[in-house]
Short mmCIF file of C-alpha atoms and ligand atoms in Angstrom, two decimals:
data_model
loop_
_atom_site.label_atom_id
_atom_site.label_comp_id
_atom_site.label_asym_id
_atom_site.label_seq_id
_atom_site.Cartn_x
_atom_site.Cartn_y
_atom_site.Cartn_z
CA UNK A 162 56.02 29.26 106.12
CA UNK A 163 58.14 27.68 108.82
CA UNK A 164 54.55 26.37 110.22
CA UNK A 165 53.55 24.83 106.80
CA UNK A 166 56.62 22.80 106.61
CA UNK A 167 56.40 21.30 110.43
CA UNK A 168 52.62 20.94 109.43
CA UNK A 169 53.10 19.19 106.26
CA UNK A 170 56.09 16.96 107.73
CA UNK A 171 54.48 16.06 110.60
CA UNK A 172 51.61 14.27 108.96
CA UNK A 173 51.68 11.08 106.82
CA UNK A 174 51.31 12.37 103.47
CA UNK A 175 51.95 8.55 100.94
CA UNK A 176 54.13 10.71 98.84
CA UNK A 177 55.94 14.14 98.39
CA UNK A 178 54.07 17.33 98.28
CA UNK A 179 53.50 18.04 94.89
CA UNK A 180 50.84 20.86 95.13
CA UNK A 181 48.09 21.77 97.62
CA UNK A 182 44.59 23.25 97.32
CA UNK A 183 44.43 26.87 98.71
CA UNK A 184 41.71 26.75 100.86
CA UNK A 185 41.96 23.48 102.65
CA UNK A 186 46.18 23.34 102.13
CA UNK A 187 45.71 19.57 101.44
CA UNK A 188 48.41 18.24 99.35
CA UNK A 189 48.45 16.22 96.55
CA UNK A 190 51.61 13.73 96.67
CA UNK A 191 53.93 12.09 94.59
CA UNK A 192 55.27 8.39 95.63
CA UNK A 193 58.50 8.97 93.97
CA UNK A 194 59.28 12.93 93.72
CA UNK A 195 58.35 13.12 90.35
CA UNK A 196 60.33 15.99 89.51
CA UNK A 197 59.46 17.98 92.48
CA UNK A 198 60.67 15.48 95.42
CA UNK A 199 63.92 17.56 95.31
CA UNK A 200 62.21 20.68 96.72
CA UNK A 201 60.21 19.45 99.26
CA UNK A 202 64.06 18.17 101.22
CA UNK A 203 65.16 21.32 100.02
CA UNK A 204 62.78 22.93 102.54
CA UNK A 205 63.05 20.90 105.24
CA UNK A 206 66.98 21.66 104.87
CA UNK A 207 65.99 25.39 105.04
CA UNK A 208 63.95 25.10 107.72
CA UNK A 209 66.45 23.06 109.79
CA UNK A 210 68.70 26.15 108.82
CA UNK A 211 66.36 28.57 110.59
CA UNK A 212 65.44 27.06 113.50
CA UNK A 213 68.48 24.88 114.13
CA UNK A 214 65.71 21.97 115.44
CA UNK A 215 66.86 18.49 115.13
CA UNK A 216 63.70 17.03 113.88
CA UNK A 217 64.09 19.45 110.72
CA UNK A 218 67.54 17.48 110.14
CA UNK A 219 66.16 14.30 110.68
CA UNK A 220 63.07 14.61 108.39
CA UNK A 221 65.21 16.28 105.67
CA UNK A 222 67.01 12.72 105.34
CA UNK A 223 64.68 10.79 105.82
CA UNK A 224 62.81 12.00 102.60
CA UNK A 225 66.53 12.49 100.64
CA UNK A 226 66.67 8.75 100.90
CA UNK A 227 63.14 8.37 99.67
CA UNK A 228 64.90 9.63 96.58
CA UNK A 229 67.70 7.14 95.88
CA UNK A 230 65.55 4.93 93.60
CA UNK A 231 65.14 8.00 91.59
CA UNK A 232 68.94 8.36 90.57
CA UNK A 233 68.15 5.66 87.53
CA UNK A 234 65.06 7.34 86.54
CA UNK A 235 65.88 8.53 82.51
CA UNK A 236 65.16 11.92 83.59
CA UNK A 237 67.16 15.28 83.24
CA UNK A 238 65.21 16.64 86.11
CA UNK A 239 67.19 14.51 88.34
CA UNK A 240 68.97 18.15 88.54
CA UNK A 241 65.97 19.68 90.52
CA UNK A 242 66.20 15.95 92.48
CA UNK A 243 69.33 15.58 93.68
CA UNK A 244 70.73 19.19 94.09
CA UNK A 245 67.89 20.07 96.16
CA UNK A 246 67.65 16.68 97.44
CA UNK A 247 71.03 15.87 97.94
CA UNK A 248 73.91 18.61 96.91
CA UNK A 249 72.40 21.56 99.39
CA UNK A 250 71.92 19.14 102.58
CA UNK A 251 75.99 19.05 102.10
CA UNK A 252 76.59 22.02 100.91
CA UNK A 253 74.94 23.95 103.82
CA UNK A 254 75.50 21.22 106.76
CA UNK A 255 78.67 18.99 105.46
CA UNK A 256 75.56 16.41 105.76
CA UNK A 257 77.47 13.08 104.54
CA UNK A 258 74.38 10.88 103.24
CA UNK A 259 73.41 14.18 101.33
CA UNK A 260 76.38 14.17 99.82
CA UNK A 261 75.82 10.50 98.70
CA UNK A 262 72.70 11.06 97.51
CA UNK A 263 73.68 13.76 95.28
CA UNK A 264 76.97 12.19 94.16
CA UNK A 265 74.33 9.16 93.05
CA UNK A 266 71.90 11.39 91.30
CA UNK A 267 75.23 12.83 89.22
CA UNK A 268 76.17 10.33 87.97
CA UNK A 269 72.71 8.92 86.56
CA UNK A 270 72.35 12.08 85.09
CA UNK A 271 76.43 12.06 83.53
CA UNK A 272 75.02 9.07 82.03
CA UNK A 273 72.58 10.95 79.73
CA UNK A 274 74.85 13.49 78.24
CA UNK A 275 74.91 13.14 74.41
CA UNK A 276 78.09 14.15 73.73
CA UNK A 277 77.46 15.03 69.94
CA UNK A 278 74.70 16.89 70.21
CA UNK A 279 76.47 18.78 73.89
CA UNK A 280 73.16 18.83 76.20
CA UNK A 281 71.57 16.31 78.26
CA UNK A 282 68.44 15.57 76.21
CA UNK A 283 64.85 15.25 78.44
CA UNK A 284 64.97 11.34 78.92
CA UNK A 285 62.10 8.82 78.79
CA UNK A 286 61.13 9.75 82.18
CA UNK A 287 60.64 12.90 82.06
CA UNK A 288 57.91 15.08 82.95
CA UNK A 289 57.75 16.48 79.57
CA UNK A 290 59.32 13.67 77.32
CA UNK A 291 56.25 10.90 77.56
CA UNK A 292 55.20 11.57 73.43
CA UNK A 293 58.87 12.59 72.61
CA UNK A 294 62.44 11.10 71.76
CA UNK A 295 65.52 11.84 72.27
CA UNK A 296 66.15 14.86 70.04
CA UNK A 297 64.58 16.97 72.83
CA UNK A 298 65.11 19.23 75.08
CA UNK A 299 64.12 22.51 77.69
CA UNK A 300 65.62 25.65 79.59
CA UNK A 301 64.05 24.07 82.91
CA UNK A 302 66.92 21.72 82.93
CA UNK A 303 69.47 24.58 82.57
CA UNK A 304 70.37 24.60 86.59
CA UNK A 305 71.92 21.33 85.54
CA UNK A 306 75.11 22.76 85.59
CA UNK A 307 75.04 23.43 89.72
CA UNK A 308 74.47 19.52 90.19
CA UNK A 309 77.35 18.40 87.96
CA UNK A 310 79.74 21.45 89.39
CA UNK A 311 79.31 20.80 92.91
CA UNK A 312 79.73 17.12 92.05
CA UNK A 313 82.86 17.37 89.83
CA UNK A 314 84.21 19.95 92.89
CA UNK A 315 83.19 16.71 95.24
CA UNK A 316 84.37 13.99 92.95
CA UNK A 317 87.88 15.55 91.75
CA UNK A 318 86.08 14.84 88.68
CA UNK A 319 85.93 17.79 86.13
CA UNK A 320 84.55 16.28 83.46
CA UNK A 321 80.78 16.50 85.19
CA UNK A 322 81.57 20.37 84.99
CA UNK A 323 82.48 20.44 81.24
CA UNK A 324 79.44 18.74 80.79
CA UNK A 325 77.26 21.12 82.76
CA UNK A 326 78.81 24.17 81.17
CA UNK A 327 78.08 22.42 77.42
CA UNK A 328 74.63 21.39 78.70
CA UNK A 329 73.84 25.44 79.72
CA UNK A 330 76.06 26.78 76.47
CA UNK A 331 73.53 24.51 74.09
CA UNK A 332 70.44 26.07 75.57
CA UNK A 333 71.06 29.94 75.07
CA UNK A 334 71.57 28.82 71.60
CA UNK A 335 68.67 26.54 71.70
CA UNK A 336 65.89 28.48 73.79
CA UNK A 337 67.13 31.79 74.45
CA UNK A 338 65.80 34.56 71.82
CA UNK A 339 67.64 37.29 70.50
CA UNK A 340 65.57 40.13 72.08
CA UNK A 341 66.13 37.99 75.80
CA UNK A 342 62.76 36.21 76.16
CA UNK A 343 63.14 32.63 76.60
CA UNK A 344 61.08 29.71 74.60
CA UNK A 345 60.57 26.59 76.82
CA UNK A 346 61.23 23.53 74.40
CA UNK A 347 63.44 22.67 71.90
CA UNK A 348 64.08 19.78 69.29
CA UNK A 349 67.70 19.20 68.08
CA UNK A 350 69.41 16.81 65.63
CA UNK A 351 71.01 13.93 68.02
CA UNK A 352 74.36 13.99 66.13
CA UNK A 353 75.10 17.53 65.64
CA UNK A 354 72.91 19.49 68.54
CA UNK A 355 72.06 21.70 65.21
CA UNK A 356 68.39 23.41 66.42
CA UNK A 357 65.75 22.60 64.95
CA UNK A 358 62.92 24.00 66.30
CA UNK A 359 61.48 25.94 68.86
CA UNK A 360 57.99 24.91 70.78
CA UNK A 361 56.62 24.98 73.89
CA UNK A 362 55.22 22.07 76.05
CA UNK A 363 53.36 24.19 78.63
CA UNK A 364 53.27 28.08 77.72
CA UNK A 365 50.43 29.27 76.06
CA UNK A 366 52.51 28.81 72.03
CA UNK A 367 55.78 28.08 70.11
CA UNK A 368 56.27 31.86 69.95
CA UNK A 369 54.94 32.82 73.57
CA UNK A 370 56.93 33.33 76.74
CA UNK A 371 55.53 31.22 79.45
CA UNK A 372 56.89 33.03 82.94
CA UNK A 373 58.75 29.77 84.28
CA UNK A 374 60.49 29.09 80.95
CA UNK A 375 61.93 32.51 81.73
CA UNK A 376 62.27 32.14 85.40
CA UNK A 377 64.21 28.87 85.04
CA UNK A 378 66.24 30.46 82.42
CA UNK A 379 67.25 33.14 85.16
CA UNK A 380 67.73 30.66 87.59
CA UNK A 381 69.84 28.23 85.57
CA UNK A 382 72.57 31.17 84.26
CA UNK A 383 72.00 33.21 87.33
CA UNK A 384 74.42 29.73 89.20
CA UNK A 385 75.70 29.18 86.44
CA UNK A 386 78.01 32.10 86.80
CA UNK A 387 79.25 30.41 90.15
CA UNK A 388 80.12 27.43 88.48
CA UNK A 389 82.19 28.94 85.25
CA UNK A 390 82.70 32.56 85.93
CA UNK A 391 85.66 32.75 83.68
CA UNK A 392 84.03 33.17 80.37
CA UNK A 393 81.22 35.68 80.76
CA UNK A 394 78.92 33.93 78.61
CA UNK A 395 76.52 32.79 81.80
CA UNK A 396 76.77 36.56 82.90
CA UNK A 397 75.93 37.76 79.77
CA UNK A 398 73.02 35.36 79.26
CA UNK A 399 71.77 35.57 83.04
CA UNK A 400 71.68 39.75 82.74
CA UNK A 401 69.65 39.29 79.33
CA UNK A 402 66.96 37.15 80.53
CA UNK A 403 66.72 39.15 84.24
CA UNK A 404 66.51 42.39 82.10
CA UNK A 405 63.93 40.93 79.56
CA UNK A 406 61.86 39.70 82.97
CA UNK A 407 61.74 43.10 84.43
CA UNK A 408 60.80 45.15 81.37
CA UNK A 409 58.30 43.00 80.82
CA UNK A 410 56.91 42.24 84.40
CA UNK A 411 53.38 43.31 85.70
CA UNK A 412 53.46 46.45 87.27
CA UNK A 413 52.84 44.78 90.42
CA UNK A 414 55.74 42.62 90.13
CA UNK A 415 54.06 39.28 90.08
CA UNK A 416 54.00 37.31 86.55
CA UNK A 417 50.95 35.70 84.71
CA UNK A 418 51.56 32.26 83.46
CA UNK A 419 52.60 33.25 80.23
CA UNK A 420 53.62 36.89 79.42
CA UNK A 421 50.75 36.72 76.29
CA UNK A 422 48.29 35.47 77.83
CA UNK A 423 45.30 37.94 75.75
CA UNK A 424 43.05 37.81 78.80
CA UNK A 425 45.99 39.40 80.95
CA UNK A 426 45.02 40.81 83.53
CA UNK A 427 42.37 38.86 84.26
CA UNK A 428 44.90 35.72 83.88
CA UNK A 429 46.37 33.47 86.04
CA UNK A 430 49.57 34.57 87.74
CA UNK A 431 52.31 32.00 88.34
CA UNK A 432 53.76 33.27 92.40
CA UNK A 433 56.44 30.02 91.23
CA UNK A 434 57.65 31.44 88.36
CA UNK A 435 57.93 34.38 90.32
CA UNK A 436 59.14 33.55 92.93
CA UNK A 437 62.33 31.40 90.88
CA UNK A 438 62.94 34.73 89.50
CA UNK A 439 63.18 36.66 92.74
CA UNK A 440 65.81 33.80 94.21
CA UNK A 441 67.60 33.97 90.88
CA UNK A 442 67.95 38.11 91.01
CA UNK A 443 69.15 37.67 94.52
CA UNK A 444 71.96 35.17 93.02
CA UNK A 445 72.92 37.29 90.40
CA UNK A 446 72.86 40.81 92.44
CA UNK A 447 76.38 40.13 94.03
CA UNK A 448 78.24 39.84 90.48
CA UNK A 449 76.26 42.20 88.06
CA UNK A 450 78.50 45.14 88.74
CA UNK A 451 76.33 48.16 88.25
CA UNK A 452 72.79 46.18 87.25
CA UNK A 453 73.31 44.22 90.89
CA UNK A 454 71.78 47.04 93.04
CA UNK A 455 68.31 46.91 90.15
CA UNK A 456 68.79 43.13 90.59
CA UNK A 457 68.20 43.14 94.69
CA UNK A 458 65.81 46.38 94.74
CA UNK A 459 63.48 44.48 92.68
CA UNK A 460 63.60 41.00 93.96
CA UNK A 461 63.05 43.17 97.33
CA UNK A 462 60.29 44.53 96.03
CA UNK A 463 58.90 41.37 94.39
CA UNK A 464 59.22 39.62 97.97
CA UNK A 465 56.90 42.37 99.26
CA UNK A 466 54.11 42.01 97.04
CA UNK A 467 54.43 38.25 96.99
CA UNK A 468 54.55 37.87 100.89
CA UNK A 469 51.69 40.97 101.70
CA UNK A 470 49.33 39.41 98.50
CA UNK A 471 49.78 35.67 97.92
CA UNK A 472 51.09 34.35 101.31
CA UNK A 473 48.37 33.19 103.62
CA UNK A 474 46.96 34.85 105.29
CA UNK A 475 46.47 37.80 102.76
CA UNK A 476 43.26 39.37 105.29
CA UNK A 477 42.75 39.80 109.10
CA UNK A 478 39.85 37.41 108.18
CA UNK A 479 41.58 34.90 106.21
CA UNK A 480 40.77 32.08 107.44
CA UNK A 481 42.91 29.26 105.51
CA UNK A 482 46.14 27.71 106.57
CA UNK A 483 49.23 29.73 107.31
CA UNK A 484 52.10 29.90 104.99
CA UNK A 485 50.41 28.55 101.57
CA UNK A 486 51.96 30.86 98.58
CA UNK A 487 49.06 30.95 96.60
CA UNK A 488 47.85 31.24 92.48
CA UNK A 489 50.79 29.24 91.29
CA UNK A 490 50.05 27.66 87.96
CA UNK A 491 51.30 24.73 87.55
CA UNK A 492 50.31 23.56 83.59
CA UNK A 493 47.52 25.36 82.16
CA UNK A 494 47.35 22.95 79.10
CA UNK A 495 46.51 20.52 81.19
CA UNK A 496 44.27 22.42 83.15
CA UNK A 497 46.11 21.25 86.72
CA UNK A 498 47.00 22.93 89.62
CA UNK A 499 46.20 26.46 87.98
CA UNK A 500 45.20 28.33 90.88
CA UNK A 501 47.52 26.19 93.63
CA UNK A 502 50.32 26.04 95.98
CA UNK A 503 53.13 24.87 94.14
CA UNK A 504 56.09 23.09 96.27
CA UNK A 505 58.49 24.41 93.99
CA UNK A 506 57.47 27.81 94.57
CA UNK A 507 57.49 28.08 98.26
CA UNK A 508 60.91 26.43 98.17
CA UNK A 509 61.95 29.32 96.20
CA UNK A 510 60.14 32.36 98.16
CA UNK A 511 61.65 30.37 101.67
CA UNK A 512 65.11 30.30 100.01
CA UNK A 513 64.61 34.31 98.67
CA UNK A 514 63.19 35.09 102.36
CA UNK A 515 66.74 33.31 104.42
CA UNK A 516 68.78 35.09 101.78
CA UNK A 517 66.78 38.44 102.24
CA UNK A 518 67.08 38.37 106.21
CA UNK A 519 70.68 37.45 106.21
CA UNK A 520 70.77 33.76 106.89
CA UNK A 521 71.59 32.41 104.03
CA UNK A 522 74.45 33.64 100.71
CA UNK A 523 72.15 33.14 98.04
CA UNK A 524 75.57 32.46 96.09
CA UNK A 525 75.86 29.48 98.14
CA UNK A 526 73.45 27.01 96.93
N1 LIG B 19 59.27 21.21 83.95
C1 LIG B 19 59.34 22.05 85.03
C2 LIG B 19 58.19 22.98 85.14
O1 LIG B 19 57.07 22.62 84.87
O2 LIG B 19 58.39 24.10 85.55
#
């Protein structure tokens, strides 16, 4: 994977790897990040952290301040943006235009909170929001909460972690389902945050359970219980969605794109959505008590399969790039990127492998 990275930095790409062909490993870029930009520094930072080589360092800010424009965008992804692209480049190296950078993206994102409704709606700019208002929302924003904590913690400022905390309270309300499974989407009434209703804008239905809604879910209360320990509603919610992923997981540990697909298991998997869950387990091992030793055996063995049957090469004979995580699924309602490498979820295995090996708390970023 470290060979990827120097690979894709060391060419002019036009943009920020978004997601790359399998066979060829040719990306296709992004000029501003989109909502991915994030993870692409967030690897560089990683690999800088394994190999200790300046030009790692160096590249990592150079593409964090491609990303400054992007701290106005409308978006409530600037979460994946500037934590990734900012928070962890100071939170792992002290790195001081990091810092900036993430203090920037913040505060654009303080700026969206609806304070009636408690939750930082989707924004204009969005990924997701393009044919919707502002009475909507999703569980991939829940991670939120790690931006605005590490920023209030920076800042002296708590109100950006009472907002983060009401942000990831409104969602298990909003998305999470009583028997643990997550739904992607939901629309709320702007003045009271009242739900109501539950849909999907790229699992398979309303009433489905696409793999990275869950996976983000994970993610998003798994560091949440870093950032507001004290109540043991994140702990609660991050155990319930882990526990609903791993009852309901393929046998060989690697999720389709949504769990109800009908044609499982001839399917698409999703190795991101996987691969968010296995760096989410590995956060939430160290403070489940009794569940955290389930939590890390199966993340372990999750890693395995992922790294032995998706990572390139997967043969003696395989003859395509090194280091491409493979059959990610990027939006199957769209139809793009289905069978791909998806930046987002190499960020994740690389972040899962450091923590795995010993070179990186996963309770640190
Ligand atoms: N909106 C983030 C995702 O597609 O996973």
């Amino acid at each position: 994977m470290l060979r990827r990275i120097r690979q894709t930095a060391d060419k002019p790409l036009g943009g920020f790897p978004h997601y790359a062909d399998t066979e060829t490993g040719i990306w296709t870029v992004t000029p501003d990040g989109d909502w991915t930009g994030g993870f692409w520094v967030g690897l560089l930072w990683l690999a800088y952290l394994a190999t200790r080589q300046e030009q790692f360092r160096i590249w990592a800010n150079q593409w964090s301040a491609k990303l400054l424009p992007r701290s106005n965008s409308e978006t409530v992804f600037r979460c994946f943006l500037f934590y990734y692209g900012g928070a962890i480049g100071d939170i792992l190296f002290g790195d001081d235009a990091s810092r900036e950078t993430g203090l920037l993206g913040a505060e654009g994102l303080m700026q969206q909170y609806n304070p009636d409704a408690g939750l930082i709606p989707l924004g204009t700019k969005a990924e997701e929001a393009s044919s919707v208002g502002k009475e909507h929302t999703n569980i991939d924003s829940s991670m939120s909460i790690a931006l605005l904590g590490w920023a209030g913690q920076k800042t002296g400022n708590s109100k950006l972690l009472k907002v983060g905390v009401q942000h990831a309270r409104k969602h298990i309300e909003l998305c999470i389902r009583p028997d643990g499974s997550v739904c992607q989407s939901a629309s709320f009434d702007p003045k009271t945050g009242r739900l109501l209703y539950r849909y999907t804008h790229k699992g398979l239905s309303d009433t489905s359970t696409w793999a990275r809604a869950q996976a983000w879910a994970m993610l998003g209360y798994s560091m949440a219980t870093k950032w507001a320990p004290e109540t043991g509603e994140f702990l609660e919610a991050a155990t319930k969605v882990t526990d609903w992923w791993i009852k309901n997981c393929p046998k060989d540990y690697v999720a389709f794109w949504d769990f109800d697909d009908p044609q499982i298991p001839q399917a698409h998997r999703d190795t991101s959505a996987t691969a968010i869950a296995v760096a989410s387990m590995l956060k939430l091992a160290p403070v489940a008590g009794a569940r955290g030793g389930a939590y890390r055996a199966f993340a372990e063995r999750t890693v395995e399969t992922l790294v032995r049957d998706y990572l390139t090469p997967t043969s003696p004979n395989d003859t395509r790039p090194a280091g491409i995580l493979t059959s990610g699924c990027y939006d199957m309602r769209r139809g793009l990127a289905t069978n791909h490498e998806l930046v987002w979820g190499s960020y994740f295995l690389f972040e899962a492998l450091q923590s795995l090996i010993g070179r990186l708390d996963p309770r640190a970023i």
